[in-house]
PDB file of C-alpha atoms in Angstrom:
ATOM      1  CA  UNK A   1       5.957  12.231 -10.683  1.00  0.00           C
ATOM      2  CA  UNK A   2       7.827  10.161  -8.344  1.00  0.00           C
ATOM      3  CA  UNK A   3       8.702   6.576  -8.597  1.00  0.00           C
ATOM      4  CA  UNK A   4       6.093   5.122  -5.516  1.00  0.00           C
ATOM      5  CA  UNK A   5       3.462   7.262  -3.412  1.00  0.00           C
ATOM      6  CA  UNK A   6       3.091   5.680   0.064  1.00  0.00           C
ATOM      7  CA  UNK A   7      -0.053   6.019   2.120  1.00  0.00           C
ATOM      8  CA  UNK A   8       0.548   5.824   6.129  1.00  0.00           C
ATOM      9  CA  UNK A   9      -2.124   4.277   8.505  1.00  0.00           C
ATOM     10  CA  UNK A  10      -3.498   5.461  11.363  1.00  0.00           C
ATOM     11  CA  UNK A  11      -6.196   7.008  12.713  1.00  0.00           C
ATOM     12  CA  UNK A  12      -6.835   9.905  12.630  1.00  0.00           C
ATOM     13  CA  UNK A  13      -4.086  10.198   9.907  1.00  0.00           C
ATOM     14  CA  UNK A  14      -6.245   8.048   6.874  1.00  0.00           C
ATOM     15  CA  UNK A  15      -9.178  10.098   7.458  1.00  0.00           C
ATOM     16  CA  UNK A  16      -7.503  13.587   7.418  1.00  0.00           C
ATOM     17  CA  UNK A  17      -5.781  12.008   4.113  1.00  0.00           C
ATOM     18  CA  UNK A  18      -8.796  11.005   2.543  1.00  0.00           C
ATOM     19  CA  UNK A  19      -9.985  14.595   3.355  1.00  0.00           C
ATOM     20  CA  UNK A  20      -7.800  16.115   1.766  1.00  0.00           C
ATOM     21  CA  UNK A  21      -7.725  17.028  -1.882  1.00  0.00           C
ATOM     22  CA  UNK A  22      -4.558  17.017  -2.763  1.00  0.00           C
ATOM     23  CA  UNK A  23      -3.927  13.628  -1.906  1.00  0.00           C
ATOM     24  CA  UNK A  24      -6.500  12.381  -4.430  1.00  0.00           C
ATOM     25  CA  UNK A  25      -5.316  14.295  -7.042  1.00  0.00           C
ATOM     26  CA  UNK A  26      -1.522  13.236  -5.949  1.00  0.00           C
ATOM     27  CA  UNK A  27      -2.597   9.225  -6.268  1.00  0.00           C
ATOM     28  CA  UNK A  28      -4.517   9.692  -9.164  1.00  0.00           C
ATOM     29  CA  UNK A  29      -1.755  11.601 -11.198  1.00  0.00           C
ATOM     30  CA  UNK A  30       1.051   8.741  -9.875  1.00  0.00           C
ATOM     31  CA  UNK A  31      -0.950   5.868 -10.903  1.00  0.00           C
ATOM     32  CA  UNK A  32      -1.999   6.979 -14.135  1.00  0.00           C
ATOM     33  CA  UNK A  33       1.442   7.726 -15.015  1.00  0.00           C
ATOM     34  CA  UNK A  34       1.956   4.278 -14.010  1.00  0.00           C
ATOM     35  CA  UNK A  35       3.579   4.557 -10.500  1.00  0.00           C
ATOM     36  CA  UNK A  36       3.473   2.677  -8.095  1.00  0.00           C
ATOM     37  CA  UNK A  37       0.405   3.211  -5.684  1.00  0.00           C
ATOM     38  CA  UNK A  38       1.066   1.532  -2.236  1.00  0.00           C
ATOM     39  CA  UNK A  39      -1.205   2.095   1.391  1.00  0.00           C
ATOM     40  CA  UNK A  40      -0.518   0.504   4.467  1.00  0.00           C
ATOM     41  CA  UNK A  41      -3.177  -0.336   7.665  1.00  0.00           C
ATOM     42  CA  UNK A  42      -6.467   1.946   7.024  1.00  0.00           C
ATOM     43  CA  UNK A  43      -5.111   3.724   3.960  1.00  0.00           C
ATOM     44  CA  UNK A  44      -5.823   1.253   0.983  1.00  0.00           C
ATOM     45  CA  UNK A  45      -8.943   2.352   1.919  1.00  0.00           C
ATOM     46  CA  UNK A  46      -8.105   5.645   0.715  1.00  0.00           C
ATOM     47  CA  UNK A  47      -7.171   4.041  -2.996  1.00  0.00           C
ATOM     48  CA  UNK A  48     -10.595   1.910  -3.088  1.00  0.00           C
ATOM     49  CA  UNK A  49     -12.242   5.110  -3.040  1.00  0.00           C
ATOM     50  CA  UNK A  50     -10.631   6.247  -5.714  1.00  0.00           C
ATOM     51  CA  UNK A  51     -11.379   3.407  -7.798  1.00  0.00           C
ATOM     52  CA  UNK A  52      -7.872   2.464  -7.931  1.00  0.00           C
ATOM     53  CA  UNK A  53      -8.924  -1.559  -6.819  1.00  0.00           C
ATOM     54  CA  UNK A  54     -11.436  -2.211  -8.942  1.00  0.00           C
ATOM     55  CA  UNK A  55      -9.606  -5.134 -10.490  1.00  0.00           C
ATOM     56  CA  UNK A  56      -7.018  -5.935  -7.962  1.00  0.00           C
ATOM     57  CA  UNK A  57      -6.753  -7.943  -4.934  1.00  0.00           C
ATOM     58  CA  UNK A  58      -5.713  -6.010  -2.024  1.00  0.00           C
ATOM     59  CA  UNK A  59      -5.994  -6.092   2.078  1.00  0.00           C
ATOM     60  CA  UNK A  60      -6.150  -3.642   4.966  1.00  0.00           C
ATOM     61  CA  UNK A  61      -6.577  -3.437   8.550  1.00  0.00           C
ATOM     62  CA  UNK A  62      -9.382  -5.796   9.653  1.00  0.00           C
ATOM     63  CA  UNK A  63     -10.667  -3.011  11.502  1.00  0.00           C
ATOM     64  CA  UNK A  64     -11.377  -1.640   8.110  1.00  0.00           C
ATOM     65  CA  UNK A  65     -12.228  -4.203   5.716  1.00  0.00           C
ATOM     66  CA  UNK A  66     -15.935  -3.033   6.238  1.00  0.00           C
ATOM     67  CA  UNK A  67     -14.524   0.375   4.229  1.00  0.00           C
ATOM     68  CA  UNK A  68     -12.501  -1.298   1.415  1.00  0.00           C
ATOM     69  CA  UNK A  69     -13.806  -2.034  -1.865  1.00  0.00           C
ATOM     70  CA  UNK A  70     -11.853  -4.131  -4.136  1.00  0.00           C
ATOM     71  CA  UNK A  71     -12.270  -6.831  -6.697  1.00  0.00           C
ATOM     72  CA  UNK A  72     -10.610  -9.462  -4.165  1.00  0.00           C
ATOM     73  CA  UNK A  73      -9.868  -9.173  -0.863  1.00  0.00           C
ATOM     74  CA  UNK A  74      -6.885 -11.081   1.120  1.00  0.00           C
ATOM     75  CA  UNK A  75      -5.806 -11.756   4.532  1.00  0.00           C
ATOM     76  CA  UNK A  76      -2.177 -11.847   3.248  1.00  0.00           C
ATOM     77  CA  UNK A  77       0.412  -9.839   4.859  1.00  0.00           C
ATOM     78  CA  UNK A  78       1.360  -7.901   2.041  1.00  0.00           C
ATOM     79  CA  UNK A  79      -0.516  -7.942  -1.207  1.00  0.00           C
ATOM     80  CA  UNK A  80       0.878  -6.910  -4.674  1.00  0.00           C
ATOM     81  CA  UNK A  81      -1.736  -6.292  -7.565  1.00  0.00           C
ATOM     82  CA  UNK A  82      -0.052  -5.053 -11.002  1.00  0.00           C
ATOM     83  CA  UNK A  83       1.592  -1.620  -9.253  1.00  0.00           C
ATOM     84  CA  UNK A  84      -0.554  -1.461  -6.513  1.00  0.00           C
ATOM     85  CA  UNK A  85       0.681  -2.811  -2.764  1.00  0.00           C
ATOM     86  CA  UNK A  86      -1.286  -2.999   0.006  1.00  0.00           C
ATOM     87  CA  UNK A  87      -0.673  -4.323   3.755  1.00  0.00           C
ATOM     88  CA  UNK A  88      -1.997  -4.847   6.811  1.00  0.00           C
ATOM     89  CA  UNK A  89      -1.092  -2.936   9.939  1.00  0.00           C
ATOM     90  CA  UNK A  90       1.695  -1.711  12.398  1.00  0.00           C
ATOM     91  CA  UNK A  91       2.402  -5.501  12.511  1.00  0.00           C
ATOM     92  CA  UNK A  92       3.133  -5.820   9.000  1.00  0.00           C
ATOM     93  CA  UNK A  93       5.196  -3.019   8.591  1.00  0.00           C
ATOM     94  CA  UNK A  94       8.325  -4.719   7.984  1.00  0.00           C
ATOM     95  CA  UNK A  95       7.384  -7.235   5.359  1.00  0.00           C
ATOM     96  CA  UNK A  96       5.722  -3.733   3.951  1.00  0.00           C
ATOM     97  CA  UNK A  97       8.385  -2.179   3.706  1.00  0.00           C
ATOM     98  CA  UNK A  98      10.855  -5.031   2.437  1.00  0.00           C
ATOM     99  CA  UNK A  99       8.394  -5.340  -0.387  1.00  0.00           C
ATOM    100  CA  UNK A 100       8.738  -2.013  -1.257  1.00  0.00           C
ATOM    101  CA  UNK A 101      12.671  -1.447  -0.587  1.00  0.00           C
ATOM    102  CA  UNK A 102      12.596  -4.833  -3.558  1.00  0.00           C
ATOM    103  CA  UNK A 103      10.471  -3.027  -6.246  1.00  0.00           C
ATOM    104  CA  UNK A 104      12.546   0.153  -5.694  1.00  0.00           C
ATOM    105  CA  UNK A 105      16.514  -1.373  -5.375  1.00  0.00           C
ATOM    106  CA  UNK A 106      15.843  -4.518  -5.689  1.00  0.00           C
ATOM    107  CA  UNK A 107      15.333  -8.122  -4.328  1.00  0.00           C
ATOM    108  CA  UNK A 108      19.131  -8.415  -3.810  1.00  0.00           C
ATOM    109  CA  UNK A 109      19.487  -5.110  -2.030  1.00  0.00           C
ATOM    110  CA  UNK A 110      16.544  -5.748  -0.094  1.00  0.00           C
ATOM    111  CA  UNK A 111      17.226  -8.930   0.830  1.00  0.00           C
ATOM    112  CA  UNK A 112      21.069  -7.571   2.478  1.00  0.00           C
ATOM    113  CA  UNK A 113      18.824  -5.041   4.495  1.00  0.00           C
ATOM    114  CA  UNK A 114      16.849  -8.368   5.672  1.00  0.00           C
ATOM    115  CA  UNK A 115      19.538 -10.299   6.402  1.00  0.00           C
ATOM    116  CA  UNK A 116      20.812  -7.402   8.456  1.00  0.00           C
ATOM    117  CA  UNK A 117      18.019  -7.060  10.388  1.00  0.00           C
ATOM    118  CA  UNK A 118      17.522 -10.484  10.916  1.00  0.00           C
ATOM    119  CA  UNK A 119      14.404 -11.259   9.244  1.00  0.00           C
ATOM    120  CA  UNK A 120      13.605 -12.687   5.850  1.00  0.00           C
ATOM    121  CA  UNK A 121      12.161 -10.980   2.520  1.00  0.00           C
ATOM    122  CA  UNK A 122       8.160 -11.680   2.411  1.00  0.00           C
TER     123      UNK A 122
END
């Protein structure tokens, strides 16, 4: 088990995921070992399949919001639920990934590789 499982966008890429067995059983073993689960663009569609947003509050691509099933849904850029992250799109791909390089080394450490890129931490 590994630390985070991240779900790319895309299309076709989310459907040939979500097609795939392995990556169900993959997502299912990481977040009931209580790791965290994180999709970007179509893909936290993937993890409302599963059942994994019941009870959280999560976004996606407004392409796809007619696919996601959640408890709440947001419009936020990034959305963290418990150990569960979910964003947006290509667009939010940085603040994405900023959340994610703070839950794994950091807020310090991820706000250096901010700074350095000239951009803030979401």
């Amino acid at each position: 088990i590994f630390d985070i499982v991240v779900l790319p966008g895309g299309v076709p890429g989310v459907p040939n995921l979500a097609a795939e067995p392995t990556v169900a059983k993959v997502v299912q073993a990481h977040a009931e070992a209580g790791a965290w689960v994180t999709a970007i663009c179509a893909a936290p569609s993937i993890l409302g399949n599963l059942g994994l947003l019941d009870d959280k509050k999560a976004t996606i691509h407004p392409g796809w919001r007619d696919k996601l099933t959640c408890a709440t849904f947001s419009e936020d850029t990034v959305v963290r639920d418990g150990k569960v992250v979910t964003s947006r799109g290509p667009g939010t791909a940085l603040p994405f990934a900023l959340t994610l390089a703070g839950i794994l080394v950091g807020q310090d450490k991820a706000g250096e590789v901010a700074a350095a890129m000239v951009t803030t931490l979401p």
